[in-house]
Coordinates of C-alpha atoms in Angstrom, one line a residue:
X16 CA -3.9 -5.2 2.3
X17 CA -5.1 -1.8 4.3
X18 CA -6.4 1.5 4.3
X19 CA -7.5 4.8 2.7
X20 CA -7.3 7.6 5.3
X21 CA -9.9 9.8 3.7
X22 CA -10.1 13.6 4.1
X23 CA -12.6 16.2 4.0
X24 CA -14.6 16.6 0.8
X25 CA -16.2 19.9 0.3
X26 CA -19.6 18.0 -1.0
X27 CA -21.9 16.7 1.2
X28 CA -23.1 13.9 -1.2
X29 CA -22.1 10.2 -0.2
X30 CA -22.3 9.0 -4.0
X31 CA -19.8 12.1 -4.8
X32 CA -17.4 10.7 -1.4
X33 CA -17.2 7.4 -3.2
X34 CA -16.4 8.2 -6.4
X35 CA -13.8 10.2 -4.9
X36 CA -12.6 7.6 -2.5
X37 CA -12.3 5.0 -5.6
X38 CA -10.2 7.6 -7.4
X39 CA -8.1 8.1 -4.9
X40 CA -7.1 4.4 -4.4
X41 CA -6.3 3.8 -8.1
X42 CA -4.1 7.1 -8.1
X43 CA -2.2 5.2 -5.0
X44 CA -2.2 1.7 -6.7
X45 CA -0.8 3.9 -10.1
X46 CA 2.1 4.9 -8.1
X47 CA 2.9 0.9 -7.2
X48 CA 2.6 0.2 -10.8
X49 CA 4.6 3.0 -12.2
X50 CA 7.6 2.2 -10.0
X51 CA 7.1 -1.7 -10.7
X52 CA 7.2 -1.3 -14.4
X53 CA 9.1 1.9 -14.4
X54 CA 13.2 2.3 -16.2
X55 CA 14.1 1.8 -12.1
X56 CA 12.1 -0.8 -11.2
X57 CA 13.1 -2.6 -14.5
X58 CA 16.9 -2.1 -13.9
X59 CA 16.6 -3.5 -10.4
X60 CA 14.6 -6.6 -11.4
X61 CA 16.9 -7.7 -13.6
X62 CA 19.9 -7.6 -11.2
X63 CA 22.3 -10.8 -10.6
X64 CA 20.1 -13.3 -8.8
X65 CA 22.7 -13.1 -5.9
X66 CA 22.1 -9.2 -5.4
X67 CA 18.9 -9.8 -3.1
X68 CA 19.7 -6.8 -0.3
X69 CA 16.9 -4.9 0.7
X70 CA 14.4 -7.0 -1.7
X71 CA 11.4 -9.5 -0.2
X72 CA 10.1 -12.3 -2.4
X73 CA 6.8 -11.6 -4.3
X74 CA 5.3 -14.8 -1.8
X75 CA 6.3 -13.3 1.2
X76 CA 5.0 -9.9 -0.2
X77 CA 1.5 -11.4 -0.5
X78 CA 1.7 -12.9 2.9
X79 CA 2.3 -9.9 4.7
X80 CA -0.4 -8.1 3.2
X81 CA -2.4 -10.6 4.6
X82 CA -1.1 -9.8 8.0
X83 CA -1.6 -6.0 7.6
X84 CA -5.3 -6.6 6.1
X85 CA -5.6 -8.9 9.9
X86 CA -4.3 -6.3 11.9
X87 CA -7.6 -5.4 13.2
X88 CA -8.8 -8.8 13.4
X89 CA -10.2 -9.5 10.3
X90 CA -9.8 -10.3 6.6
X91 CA -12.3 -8.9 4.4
X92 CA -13.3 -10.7 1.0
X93 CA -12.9 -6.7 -0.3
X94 CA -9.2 -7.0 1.3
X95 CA -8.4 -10.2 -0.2
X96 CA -9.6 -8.9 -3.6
X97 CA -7.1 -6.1 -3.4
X98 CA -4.2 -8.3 -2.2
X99 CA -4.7 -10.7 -5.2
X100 CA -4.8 -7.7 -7.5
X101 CA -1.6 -6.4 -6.0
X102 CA 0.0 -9.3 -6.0
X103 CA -0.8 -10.1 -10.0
X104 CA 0.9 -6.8 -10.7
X105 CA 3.6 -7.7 -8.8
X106 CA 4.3 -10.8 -10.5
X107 CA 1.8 -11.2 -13.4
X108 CA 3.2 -15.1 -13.3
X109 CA 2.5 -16.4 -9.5
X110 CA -0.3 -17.1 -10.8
X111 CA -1.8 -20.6 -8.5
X112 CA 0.9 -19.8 -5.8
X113 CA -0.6 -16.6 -5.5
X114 CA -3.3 -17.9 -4.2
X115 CA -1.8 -20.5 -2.5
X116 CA 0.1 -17.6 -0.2
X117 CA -3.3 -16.0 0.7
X118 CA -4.9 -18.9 1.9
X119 CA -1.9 -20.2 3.9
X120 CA -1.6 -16.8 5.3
X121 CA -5.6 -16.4 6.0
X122 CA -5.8 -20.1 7.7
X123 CA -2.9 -19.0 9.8
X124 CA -4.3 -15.7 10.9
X125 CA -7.6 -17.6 12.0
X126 CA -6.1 -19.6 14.5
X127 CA -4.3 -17.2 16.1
X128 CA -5.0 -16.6 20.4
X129 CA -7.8 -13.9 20.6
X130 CA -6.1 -12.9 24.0
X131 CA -2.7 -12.5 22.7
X132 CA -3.9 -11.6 18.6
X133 CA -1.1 -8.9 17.8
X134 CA 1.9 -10.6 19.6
X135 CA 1.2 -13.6 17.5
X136 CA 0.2 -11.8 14.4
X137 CA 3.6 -10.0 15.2
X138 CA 5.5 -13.0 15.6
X139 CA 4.0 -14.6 12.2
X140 CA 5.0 -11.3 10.5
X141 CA 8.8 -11.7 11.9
X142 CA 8.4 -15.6 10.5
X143 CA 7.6 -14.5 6.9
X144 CA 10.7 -11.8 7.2
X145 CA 13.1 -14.1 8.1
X146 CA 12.2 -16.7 4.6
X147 CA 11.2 -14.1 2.3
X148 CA 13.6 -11.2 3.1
X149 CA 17.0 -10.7 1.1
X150 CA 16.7 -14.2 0.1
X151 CA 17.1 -15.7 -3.8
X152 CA 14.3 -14.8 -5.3
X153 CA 13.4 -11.8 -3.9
X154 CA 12.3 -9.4 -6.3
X155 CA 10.3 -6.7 -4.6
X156 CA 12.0 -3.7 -3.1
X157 CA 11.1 -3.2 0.3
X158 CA 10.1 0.7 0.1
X159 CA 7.5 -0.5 -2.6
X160 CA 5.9 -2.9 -1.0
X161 CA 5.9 -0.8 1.8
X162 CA 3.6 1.3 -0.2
X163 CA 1.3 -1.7 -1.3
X164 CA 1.0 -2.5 2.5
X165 CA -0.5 1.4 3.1
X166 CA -2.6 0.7 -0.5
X167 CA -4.2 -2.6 1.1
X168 CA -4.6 -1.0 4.6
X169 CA -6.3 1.9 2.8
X170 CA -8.6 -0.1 0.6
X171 CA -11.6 -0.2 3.1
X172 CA -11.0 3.5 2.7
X173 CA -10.0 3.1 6.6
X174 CA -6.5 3.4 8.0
X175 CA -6.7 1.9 11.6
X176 CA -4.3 2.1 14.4
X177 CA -3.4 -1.4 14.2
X178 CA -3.1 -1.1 10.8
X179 CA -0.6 1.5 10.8
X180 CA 1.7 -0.2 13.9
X181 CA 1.7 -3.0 12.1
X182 CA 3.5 -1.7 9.4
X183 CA 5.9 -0.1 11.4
X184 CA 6.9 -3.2 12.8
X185 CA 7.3 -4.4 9.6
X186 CA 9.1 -1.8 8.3
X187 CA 11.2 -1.9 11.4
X188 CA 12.1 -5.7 10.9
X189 CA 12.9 -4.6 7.3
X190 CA 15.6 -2.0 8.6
X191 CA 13.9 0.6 6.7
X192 CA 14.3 4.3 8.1
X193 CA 12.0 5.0 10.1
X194 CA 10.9 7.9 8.3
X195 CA 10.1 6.3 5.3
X196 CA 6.3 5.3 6.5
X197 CA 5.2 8.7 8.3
X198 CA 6.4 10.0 4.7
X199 CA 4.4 7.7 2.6
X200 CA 1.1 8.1 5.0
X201 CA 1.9 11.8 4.5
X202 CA 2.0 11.2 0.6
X203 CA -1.1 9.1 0.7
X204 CA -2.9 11.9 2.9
X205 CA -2.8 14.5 0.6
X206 CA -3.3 12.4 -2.7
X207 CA -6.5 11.6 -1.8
X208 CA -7.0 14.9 -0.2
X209 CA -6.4 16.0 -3.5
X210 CA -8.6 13.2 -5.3
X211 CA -11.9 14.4 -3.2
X212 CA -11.2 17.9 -4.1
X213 CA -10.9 17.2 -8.0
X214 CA -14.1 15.0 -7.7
X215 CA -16.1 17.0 -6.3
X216 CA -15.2 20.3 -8.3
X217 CA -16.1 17.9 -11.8
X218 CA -19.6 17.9 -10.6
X219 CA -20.0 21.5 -9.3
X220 CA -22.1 23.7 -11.2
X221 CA -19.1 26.6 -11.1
X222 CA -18.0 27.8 -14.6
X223 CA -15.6 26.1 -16.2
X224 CA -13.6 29.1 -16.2
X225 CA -13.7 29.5 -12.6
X226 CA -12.7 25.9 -11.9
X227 CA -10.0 24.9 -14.8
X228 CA -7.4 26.6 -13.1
X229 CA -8.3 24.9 -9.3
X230 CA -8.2 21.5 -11.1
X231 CA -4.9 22.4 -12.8
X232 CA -2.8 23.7 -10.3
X233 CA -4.5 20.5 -8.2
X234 CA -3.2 18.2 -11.4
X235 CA 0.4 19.5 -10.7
X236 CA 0.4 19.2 -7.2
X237 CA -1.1 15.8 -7.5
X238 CA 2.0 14.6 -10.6
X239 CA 4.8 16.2 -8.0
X240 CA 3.5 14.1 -5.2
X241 CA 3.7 11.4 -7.0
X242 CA 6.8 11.8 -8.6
X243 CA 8.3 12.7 -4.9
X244 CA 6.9 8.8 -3.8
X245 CA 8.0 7.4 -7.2
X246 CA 11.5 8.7 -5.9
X247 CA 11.3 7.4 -2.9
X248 CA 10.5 3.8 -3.4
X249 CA 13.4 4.1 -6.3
X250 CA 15.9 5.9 -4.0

């Protein structure tokens, strides 16, 4: 699914930039799963079957995903590995279909026209819109798995240009305000920001004295941003 638009970490050590980098994605994909399993999220999945505004089905979730993780021409077995994560969370039950989803969506993207690969990416992406969007069945708010699209573009710990129209586009085709994404890039920005920092300062050779309060007052930045997306998704 995408990308992890890393920032600057004050170490110089590449082992230090991963660990930091892994963090960071599971404090992303710990916001998705608070707000799926969340009071909110809870509430709204339990609504009449017939209240389905502004919700995509879980299979159509997956799907797109796909599509993001294509965007620069390519499906990595990392990417699919993070889409069939994502999409167990969403729905621990999809189970085979799951699966099913991805390889439809994969075997689609494949055959896709090399010279015109992102208006026909674009025009699968308005297909699986139009039969998965507000729709019976649909169980997946549309602000959250606008996050999981930015979690699956970000999982290469890249967050390409292609990437990022791409879910614009689907965001746009979603009716979504458009400054929804801009402020969940923002979000994601600075979380990981924040993840490098806290990484790096756990194996510095500072006093702990010296470096308890940095990694606190990081802490409650970190829990505020996250409550701010948790927020967001719900609002």
């Amino acid at each position: 699914m995408a990308k992890f638009d890393l920032k600057k970490l004050v170490g110089d050590s590449s082992d230090k930039l991963k660990a930091g980098a892994q963090k960071a994605q599971e404090t992303l994909k710990g916001i998705s799963d608070a707000a799926a399993k969340g009071k909110e999220m809870a509430e709204l999945r339990h609504r009449k079957k017939e209240d389905v505004h502004d919700f995509i089905t879980v299979d159509g979730a997956v799907k797109l995903m796909c599509m993001v993780m294509a965007a620069d021409g390519d499906i990595a077995d990392g990417e699919l590995d993070q889409i069939r994560e994502i999409g167990g969370e969403l729905d621990p039950t999809f189970g085979a279909q799951q699966t099913d989803a991805v390889a439809e969506s994969t075997a689609l993207v494949k055959k896709l026209d090399a010279e015109n690969y992102r208006e026909d990416l674009n025009d699968l992406v308005r297909d699986v819109i139009r039969e998965s969007w507000n729709v019976p069945g649909a169980t997946i708010p549309v602000k959250l798995l606008l996050w999981d699209l930015l979690a699956v573009a970000q999982s290469d710990n890249r967050y390409q240009e292609e990437e990022a129209k791409l879910i614009r586009y689907i965001a746009r085709h979603l009716e979504v305000d458009k400054s929804i994404v801009p402020e969940m890039e923002n979000a994601s920005r600075t979380l990981m920001s924040i993840e490098n920092e806290i990484a790096w300062l756990k194996t510095t050779d500072r006093p702990f004295g010296t470096v308890e309060p940095v990694m606190n007052e990081l802490s409650d930045r970190k829990a505020a941003i996250m409550q701010g997306v948790r927020d967001l998704i719900n609002d």
